[in-house]
Short mmCIF file of N, CA, C and O in Angstrom, two decimals:
data_model
loop_
_atom_site.label_atom_id
_atom_site.label_comp_id
_atom_site.label_asym_id
_atom_site.label_seq_id
_atom_site.Cartn_x
_atom_site.Cartn_y
_atom_site.Cartn_z
N MET A 21 0.84 -1.18 0.00
CA MET A 21 0.00 0.00 0.00
C MET A 21 0.88 1.23 0.00
O MET A 21 1.74 1.40 0.86
N ALA A 22 0.67 2.12 -0.93
CA ALA A 22 1.48 3.33 -1.04
C ALA A 22 1.07 4.34 0.02
O ALA A 22 -0.08 4.65 0.20
N GLY A 23 2.05 4.87 0.73
CA GLY A 23 1.78 5.90 1.72
C GLY A 23 1.38 5.37 3.07
O GLY A 23 1.49 6.06 4.06
N GLY A 24 0.87 4.18 3.18
CA GLY A 24 0.53 3.58 4.46
C GLY A 24 -0.68 4.19 5.15
O GLY A 24 -0.81 4.08 6.35
N ASN A 25 -1.55 4.86 4.42
CA ASN A 25 -2.73 5.45 5.05
C ASN A 25 -3.97 4.74 4.54
O ASN A 25 -4.42 4.96 3.42
N ALA A 26 -4.56 3.90 5.36
CA ALA A 26 -5.67 3.07 4.93
C ALA A 26 -6.98 3.84 4.79
O ALA A 26 -7.85 3.43 4.05
N ILE A 27 -7.12 4.97 5.50
CA ILE A 27 -8.39 5.68 5.42
C ILE A 27 -8.27 6.96 4.59
O ILE A 27 -9.02 7.89 4.76
N ARG A 28 -7.35 6.98 3.71
CA ARG A 28 -7.12 8.15 2.87
C ARG A 28 -8.37 8.48 2.05
O ARG A 28 -9.00 7.59 1.48
N GLY A 29 -8.73 9.74 2.02
CA GLY A 29 -9.86 10.18 1.21
C GLY A 29 -11.20 10.06 1.91
O GLY A 29 -12.23 10.33 1.31
N THR A 30 -11.22 9.72 3.19
CA THR A 30 -12.49 9.67 3.90
C THR A 30 -12.42 10.64 5.06
O THR A 30 -11.35 11.08 5.48
N ARG A 31 -13.57 10.97 5.58
CA ARG A 31 -13.62 11.86 6.74
C ARG A 31 -14.69 11.36 7.70
O ARG A 31 -15.55 10.56 7.33
N VAL A 32 -14.66 11.88 8.90
CA VAL A 32 -15.64 11.49 9.89
C VAL A 32 -17.01 11.92 9.41
O VAL A 32 -17.21 13.03 8.96
N GLY A 33 -17.96 11.05 9.47
CA GLY A 33 -19.31 11.36 9.05
C GLY A 33 -19.59 11.06 7.59
O GLY A 33 -20.71 11.19 7.13
N ALA A 34 -18.55 10.68 6.84
CA ALA A 34 -18.75 10.37 5.43
C ALA A 34 -19.40 8.99 5.31
O ALA A 34 -19.20 8.12 6.14
N GLY A 35 -20.17 8.82 4.32
CA GLY A 35 -20.78 7.51 4.11
C GLY A 35 -22.27 7.62 3.92
O GLY A 35 -22.84 8.70 3.97
N PRO A 36 -22.90 6.49 3.70
CA PRO A 36 -24.33 6.48 3.40
C PRO A 36 -25.19 6.61 4.65
O PRO A 36 -25.98 5.74 4.98
N MET A 37 -24.98 7.71 5.39
CA MET A 37 -25.76 7.89 6.62
C MET A 37 -27.01 8.69 6.29
O MET A 37 -26.92 9.79 5.77
N GLY A 38 -28.14 8.21 6.59
CA GLY A 38 -29.38 8.90 6.29
C GLY A 38 -30.22 9.06 7.52
O GLY A 38 -29.77 8.87 8.65
N GLU A 39 -31.48 9.41 7.32
CA GLU A 39 -32.38 9.62 8.44
C GLU A 39 -32.58 8.36 9.26
O GLU A 39 -32.89 8.44 10.44
N SER A 40 -32.40 7.19 8.66
CA SER A 40 -32.58 5.96 9.42
C SER A 40 -31.54 5.85 10.53
O SER A 40 -31.82 5.30 11.59
N GLU A 41 -30.36 6.39 10.32
CA GLU A 41 -29.32 6.33 11.35
C GLU A 41 -29.33 7.55 12.26
O GLU A 41 -28.99 7.46 13.43
N ARG A 42 -29.68 8.72 11.73
CA ARG A 42 -29.68 9.96 12.51
C ARG A 42 -30.99 10.20 13.22
O ARG A 42 -31.05 10.95 14.17
N GLY A 43 -32.05 9.67 12.72
CA GLY A 43 -33.37 10.00 13.23
C GLY A 43 -33.96 11.11 12.37
O GLY A 43 -33.27 11.74 11.58
N GLU A 44 -35.22 11.36 12.52
CA GLU A 44 -35.88 12.37 11.72
C GLU A 44 -35.54 13.76 12.25
O GLU A 44 -35.41 13.97 13.44
N SER A 45 -35.43 14.72 11.32
CA SER A 45 -35.14 16.08 11.75
C SER A 45 -36.42 16.73 12.27
O SER A 45 -37.53 16.39 11.84
N ALA A 46 -36.25 17.66 13.20
CA ALA A 46 -37.41 18.34 13.79
C ALA A 46 -38.05 19.26 12.76
O ALA A 46 -37.35 19.82 11.91
N PRO A 47 -39.35 19.42 12.81
CA PRO A 47 -40.00 20.35 11.89
C PRO A 47 -39.46 21.76 12.14
O PRO A 47 -39.27 22.16 13.28
N ARG A 48 -39.21 22.50 11.07
CA ARG A 48 -38.57 23.81 11.17
C ARG A 48 -39.49 24.90 10.65
O ARG A 48 -40.41 24.64 9.89
N ARG A 49 -39.19 26.14 11.06
CA ARG A 49 -39.86 27.32 10.49
C ARG A 49 -38.83 28.42 10.35
O ARG A 49 -37.90 28.54 11.14
N ARG A 50 -38.97 29.22 9.31
CA ARG A 50 -38.06 30.34 9.07
C ARG A 50 -38.69 31.61 9.60
O ARG A 50 -39.88 31.85 9.43
N VAL A 51 -37.87 32.44 10.25
CA VAL A 51 -38.34 33.70 10.82
C VAL A 51 -37.49 34.82 10.23
O VAL A 51 -36.27 34.71 10.15
N SER A 52 -38.15 35.90 9.79
CA SER A 52 -37.44 37.04 9.19
C SER A 52 -37.06 38.07 10.25
O SER A 52 -37.85 38.39 11.13
N TYR A 53 -35.83 38.57 10.12
CA TYR A 53 -35.31 39.64 10.97
C TYR A 53 -34.72 40.71 10.07
O TYR A 53 -34.12 40.40 9.04
N TRP A 54 -34.89 42.00 10.45
CA TRP A 54 -34.34 43.11 9.69
C TRP A 54 -33.49 43.99 10.59
O TRP A 54 -33.85 44.28 11.73
N CYS A 55 -32.35 44.43 10.06
CA CYS A 55 -31.45 45.33 10.79
C CYS A 55 -31.67 46.76 10.30
O CYS A 55 -32.45 47.00 9.36
N ALA A 56 -30.96 47.73 10.88
CA ALA A 56 -31.09 49.13 10.51
C ALA A 56 -30.61 49.38 9.08
O ALA A 56 -30.99 50.38 8.47
N ASN A 57 -29.78 48.50 8.53
CA ASN A 57 -29.31 48.65 7.14
C ASN A 57 -30.24 47.95 6.15
O ASN A 57 -29.88 47.77 4.99
N ALA A 58 -31.42 47.54 6.60
CA ALA A 58 -32.45 46.89 5.78
C ALA A 58 -32.01 45.53 5.24
O ALA A 58 -32.52 45.07 4.23
N HIS A 59 -31.08 44.87 5.92
CA HIS A 59 -30.73 43.50 5.55
C HIS A 59 -31.74 42.55 6.17
O HIS A 59 -32.09 42.71 7.33
N GLU A 60 -32.19 41.58 5.41
CA GLU A 60 -33.10 40.57 5.95
C GLU A 60 -32.32 39.28 6.16
O GLU A 60 -31.59 38.83 5.29
N SER A 61 -32.47 38.71 7.33
CA SER A 61 -31.90 37.38 7.58
C SER A 61 -33.05 36.47 7.99
O SER A 61 -33.98 36.90 8.66
N ARG A 62 -32.97 35.22 7.57
CA ARG A 62 -34.06 34.26 7.83
C ARG A 62 -33.52 32.97 8.44
O ARG A 62 -33.45 31.95 7.76
N PRO A 63 -33.15 33.00 9.72
CA PRO A 63 -32.70 31.75 10.36
C PRO A 63 -33.89 30.82 10.56
O PRO A 63 -35.04 31.26 10.63
N SER A 64 -33.60 29.54 10.66
CA SER A 64 -34.68 28.57 10.89
C SER A 64 -34.61 28.08 12.33
O SER A 64 -33.53 27.93 12.90
N PHE A 65 -35.77 27.86 12.89
CA PHE A 65 -35.90 27.40 14.27
C PHE A 65 -36.83 26.19 14.29
O PHE A 65 -37.71 26.05 13.43
N ALA A 66 -36.66 25.34 15.27
CA ALA A 66 -37.60 24.24 15.46
C ALA A 66 -38.96 24.84 15.78
O ALA A 66 -39.06 25.89 16.41
N VAL A 67 -40.02 24.19 15.32
CA VAL A 67 -41.37 24.72 15.49
C VAL A 67 -41.69 24.95 16.97
O VAL A 67 -42.29 25.96 17.33
N GLU A 68 -41.26 24.04 17.84
CA GLU A 68 -41.60 24.19 19.26
C GLU A 68 -40.62 25.09 20.03
O GLU A 68 -40.84 25.35 21.20
N ALA A 69 -39.58 25.58 19.38
CA ALA A 69 -38.59 26.44 20.06
C ALA A 69 -39.12 27.86 20.22
O ALA A 69 -39.90 28.34 19.41
N ASP A 70 -38.66 28.53 21.28
CA ASP A 70 -38.98 29.94 21.47
C ASP A 70 -38.15 30.76 20.48
O ASP A 70 -36.94 30.59 20.39
N VAL A 71 -38.81 31.67 19.78
CA VAL A 71 -38.12 32.50 18.78
C VAL A 71 -37.67 33.78 19.47
O VAL A 71 -38.48 34.48 20.07
N PRO A 72 -36.38 34.12 19.40
CA PRO A 72 -35.90 35.35 20.05
C PRO A 72 -36.41 36.60 19.34
O PRO A 72 -36.65 36.60 18.14
N GLU A 73 -36.56 37.68 20.11
CA GLU A 73 -37.01 38.95 19.52
C GLU A 73 -35.89 39.62 18.73
O GLU A 73 -36.17 40.33 17.78
N MET A 74 -34.65 39.42 19.13
CA MET A 74 -33.49 40.04 18.47
C MET A 74 -32.59 38.95 17.90
O MET A 74 -32.51 37.86 18.44
N TRP A 75 -31.89 39.30 16.80
CA TRP A 75 -30.96 38.40 16.15
C TRP A 75 -29.86 39.25 15.54
O TRP A 75 -30.13 40.33 15.03
N ASP A 76 -28.61 38.81 15.61
CA ASP A 76 -27.52 39.57 15.01
C ASP A 76 -27.53 39.37 13.50
O ASP A 76 -27.59 38.25 13.01
N CYS A 77 -27.44 40.48 12.76
CA CYS A 77 -27.42 40.42 11.30
C CYS A 77 -26.12 39.76 10.85
O CYS A 77 -25.04 40.20 11.24
N PRO A 78 -26.18 38.70 10.03
CA PRO A 78 -24.95 38.05 9.59
C PRO A 78 -24.15 38.88 8.58
O PRO A 78 -22.97 38.64 8.39
N ARG A 79 -24.76 39.88 7.96
CA ARG A 79 -24.04 40.70 6.97
C ARG A 79 -23.28 41.85 7.60
O ARG A 79 -22.14 42.12 7.23
N CYS A 80 -23.92 42.57 8.54
CA CYS A 80 -23.26 43.76 9.10
C CYS A 80 -23.02 43.68 10.60
O CYS A 80 -22.31 44.51 11.16
N GLY A 81 -23.64 42.71 11.28
CA GLY A 81 -23.40 42.53 12.71
C GLY A 81 -24.29 43.37 13.61
O GLY A 81 -24.22 43.26 14.83
N LEU A 82 -25.15 44.22 13.03
CA LEU A 82 -26.05 45.04 13.85
C LEU A 82 -27.18 44.18 14.39
O LEU A 82 -27.52 43.14 13.83
N PRO A 83 -27.80 44.62 15.49
CA PRO A 83 -28.95 43.86 15.99
C PRO A 83 -30.11 43.97 15.01
O PRO A 83 -30.32 45.02 14.40
N ALA A 84 -30.85 42.89 14.85
CA ALA A 84 -31.99 42.86 13.94
C ALA A 84 -33.23 42.46 14.71
O ALA A 84 -33.16 41.66 15.64
N GLY A 85 -34.36 43.03 14.32
CA GLY A 85 -35.63 42.74 14.97
C GLY A 85 -36.62 42.15 13.98
O GLY A 85 -36.36 42.11 12.77
N ARG A 86 -37.77 41.76 14.48
CA ARG A 86 -38.75 41.10 13.62
C ARG A 86 -39.68 42.08 12.91
O ARG A 86 -40.40 41.70 12.01
N ASP A 87 -39.66 43.36 13.29
CA ASP A 87 -40.52 44.37 12.65
C ASP A 87 -39.72 45.07 11.56
O ASP A 87 -38.78 45.81 11.83
N GLU A 88 -40.12 44.84 10.31
CA GLU A 88 -39.38 45.42 9.18
C GLU A 88 -39.47 46.94 9.16
O GLU A 88 -38.52 47.63 8.78
N GLN A 89 -40.59 47.49 9.59
CA GLN A 89 -40.79 48.95 9.56
C GLN A 89 -40.04 49.67 10.68
O GLN A 89 -39.76 50.85 10.57
N ALA A 90 -39.74 48.98 11.76
CA ALA A 90 -39.05 49.61 12.90
C ALA A 90 -37.95 48.69 13.41
O ALA A 90 -38.06 48.09 14.48
N PRO A 91 -36.85 48.56 12.64
CA PRO A 91 -35.74 47.72 13.13
C PRO A 91 -35.06 48.39 14.32
O PRO A 91 -35.16 49.60 14.51
N PRO A 92 -34.37 47.62 15.15
CA PRO A 92 -33.69 48.21 16.30
C PRO A 92 -32.60 49.18 15.85
O PRO A 92 -31.95 48.98 14.82
N ALA A 93 -32.42 50.23 16.64
CA ALA A 93 -31.39 51.22 16.33
C ALA A 93 -30.01 50.61 16.56
O ALA A 93 -29.83 49.77 17.44
N PRO A 94 -29.03 51.03 15.76
CA PRO A 94 -27.67 50.52 16.00
C PRO A 94 -27.17 50.99 17.36
O PRO A 94 -27.55 52.07 17.82
N PRO A 95 -26.35 50.20 18.03
CA PRO A 95 -25.84 50.60 19.34
C PRO A 95 -24.94 51.83 19.21
O PRO A 95 -24.27 52.02 18.20
N ARG A 96 -24.97 52.65 20.25
CA ARG A 96 -24.10 53.84 20.26
C ARG A 96 -22.66 53.40 20.41
O ARG A 96 -22.33 52.58 21.26
N ASN A 97 -21.82 53.97 19.59
CA ASN A 97 -20.40 53.66 19.63
C ASN A 97 -19.68 54.81 20.33
O ASN A 97 -19.37 55.82 19.72
N GLU A 98 -19.47 54.65 21.63
CA GLU A 98 -18.84 55.72 22.40
C GLU A 98 -17.33 55.63 22.27
O GLU A 98 -16.75 54.55 22.32
N PRO A 99 -16.67 56.79 22.11
CA PRO A 99 -15.22 56.77 21.97
C PRO A 99 -14.55 56.37 23.29
O PRO A 99 -15.17 56.45 24.36
N TYR A 100 -13.31 55.98 23.18
CA TYR A 100 -12.54 55.58 24.35
C TYR A 100 -12.41 56.78 25.29
O TYR A 100 -12.11 57.89 24.86
N LYS A 101 -12.66 56.56 26.57
CA LYS A 101 -12.56 57.62 27.56
C LYS A 101 -11.28 57.45 28.36
O LYS A 101 -11.04 56.38 28.93
N THR A 102 -10.47 58.49 28.41
CA THR A 102 -9.22 58.43 29.16
C THR A 102 -9.50 58.51 30.65
O THR A 102 -10.61 58.89 31.07
N HIS A 103 -8.50 58.19 31.45
CA HIS A 103 -8.64 58.27 32.90
C HIS A 103 -8.93 59.71 33.32
O HIS A 103 -9.77 59.96 34.18
N LEU A 104 -8.24 60.65 32.69
CA LEU A 104 -8.44 62.06 33.04
C LEU A 104 -9.87 62.50 32.73
O LEU A 104 -10.50 63.20 33.53
N ALA A 105 -10.41 62.10 31.60
CA ALA A 105 -11.79 62.46 31.26
C ALA A 105 -12.77 61.85 32.26
O ALA A 105 -13.76 62.49 32.64
N ASP A 106 -12.49 60.63 32.70
CA ASP A 106 -13.34 59.98 33.68
C ASP A 106 -13.30 60.73 35.01
O ASP A 106 -14.34 60.93 35.64
N VAL A 107 -12.12 61.15 35.44
CA VAL A 107 -11.98 61.90 36.70
C VAL A 107 -12.69 63.24 36.58
O VAL A 107 -13.38 63.68 37.50
N LYS A 108 -12.53 63.92 35.45
CA LYS A 108 -13.18 65.22 35.27
C LYS A 108 -14.70 65.11 35.29
O LYS A 108 -15.39 66.04 35.68
N GLU A 109 -15.21 63.97 34.89
CA GLU A 109 -16.65 63.74 34.94
C GLU A 109 -17.14 63.62 36.37
O GLU A 109 -18.23 64.06 36.71
N ARG A 110 -16.31 63.01 37.24
CA ARG A 110 -16.72 62.76 38.62
C ARG A 110 -16.44 63.93 39.56
O ARG A 110 -17.08 64.07 40.59
N ARG A 111 -15.43 64.75 39.26
CA ARG A 111 -15.00 65.81 40.17
C ARG A 111 -15.13 67.18 39.52
O ARG A 111 -14.87 67.35 38.33
N SER A 112 -15.48 68.16 40.34
CA SER A 112 -15.53 69.53 39.84
C SER A 112 -14.12 70.13 39.92
O SER A 112 -13.21 69.56 40.53
N ASP A 113 -13.94 71.31 39.32
CA ASP A 113 -12.64 71.98 39.38
C ASP A 113 -12.27 72.33 40.82
O ASP A 113 -11.11 72.23 41.23
N ALA A 114 -13.27 72.71 41.61
CA ALA A 114 -13.01 73.06 43.02
C ALA A 114 -12.53 71.82 43.78
O ALA A 114 -11.61 71.91 44.61
N ASP A 115 -13.15 70.66 43.52
CA ASP A 115 -12.71 69.41 44.16
C ASP A 115 -11.27 69.10 43.77
O ASP A 115 -10.45 68.69 44.62
N GLY A 116 -10.95 69.28 42.51
CA GLY A 116 -9.59 69.01 42.04
C GLY A 116 -8.57 69.92 42.70
O GLY A 116 -7.48 69.48 43.10
N GLU A 117 -8.92 71.21 42.83
CA GLU A 117 -8.02 72.16 43.50
C GLU A 117 -7.80 71.77 44.96
O GLU A 117 -6.68 71.84 45.46
N ALA A 118 -8.86 71.35 45.65
CA ALA A 118 -8.74 70.96 47.06
C ALA A 118 -7.86 69.71 47.21
O ALA A 118 -7.00 69.65 48.11
N ILE A 119 -8.04 68.74 46.34
CA ILE A 119 -7.23 67.52 46.40
C ILE A 119 -5.76 67.84 46.10
O ILE A 119 -4.85 67.33 46.77
N LEU A 120 -5.52 68.70 45.10
CA LEU A 120 -4.15 69.08 44.76
C LEU A 120 -3.50 69.82 45.92
O LEU A 120 -2.34 69.53 46.27
N GLU A 121 -4.21 70.74 46.53
CA GLU A 121 -3.65 71.49 47.66
C GLU A 121 -3.33 70.56 48.82
O GLU A 121 -2.29 70.70 49.48
N GLU A 122 -4.21 69.60 49.07
CA GLU A 122 -3.97 68.63 50.15
C GLU A 122 -2.71 67.81 49.87
O GLU A 122 -1.88 67.58 50.76
N ALA A 123 -2.54 67.36 48.63
CA ALA A 123 -1.36 66.57 48.26
C ALA A 123 -0.09 67.41 48.36
O ALA A 123 0.95 66.93 48.84
N LEU A 124 -0.13 68.68 47.93
CA LEU A 124 1.05 69.55 48.01
C LEU A 124 1.42 69.84 49.46
O LEU A 124 2.61 69.85 49.80
N THR A 125 0.44 70.03 50.29
CA THR A 125 0.71 70.27 51.72
C THR A 125 1.38 69.05 52.34
O THR A 125 2.36 69.19 53.10
N LYS A 126 0.91 67.88 52.01
CA LYS A 126 1.50 66.64 52.52
C LYS A 126 2.94 66.50 52.05
O LYS A 126 3.84 66.13 52.83
N LEU A 127 3.22 66.81 50.79
CA LEU A 127 4.59 66.75 50.26
C LEU A 127 5.50 67.74 50.95
O LEU A 127 6.65 67.43 51.28
N ARG A 128 5.01 68.94 51.16
CA ARG A 128 5.83 69.97 51.83
C ARG A 128 6.19 69.55 53.24
O ARG A 128 7.31 69.76 53.70
N ARG A 129 5.23 68.94 53.96
CA ARG A 129 5.51 68.46 55.32
C ARG A 129 6.57 67.37 55.32
O ARG A 129 7.42 67.32 56.19
N GLN A 130 6.50 66.47 54.32
CA GLN A 130 7.48 65.38 54.24
C GLN A 130 8.87 65.92 53.95
O GLN A 130 9.87 65.39 54.47
N ARG A 131 9.00 66.97 53.16
CA ARG A 131 10.31 67.55 52.85
C ARG A 131 10.90 68.28 54.05
O ARG A 131 12.11 68.36 54.20
N GLU A 132 10.03 68.85 54.89
CA GLU A 132 10.52 69.62 56.07
C GLU A 132 11.02 68.69 57.16
O GLU A 132 11.87 69.07 57.95
N GLU A 133 10.50 67.47 57.24
CA GLU A 133 10.90 66.54 58.30
C GLU A 133 12.32 66.05 58.02
O GLU A 133 12.68 65.78 56.90
N PRO A 134 13.14 65.94 59.12
CA PRO A 134 14.53 65.48 58.92
C PRO A 134 14.65 64.02 58.65
O PRO A 134 14.03 63.14 58.71
#
């Protein structure tokens, strides 16, 4: 035998496997979803399965809903916020001045000590 590979050209699951070996497939239904870019996707679900209200659009990745006239709005894409911007949001200028003065006073005391 050339190459020494007895199962060459086959793969797992290959062969005459049909419904008799797998069992019957569950009855399915297709549900339409639309995204903000007007893409329609139609995934299939088992008839007895709960159908989700939202589905990710496979073309653009935006959330898609079942109402074609009112698809969900795309999520807000907020820019990266720096640490300084976050601090400025939480503290007023007066708070910042008080904290700075407290830190400078502490430093001055440490320098004066022998």
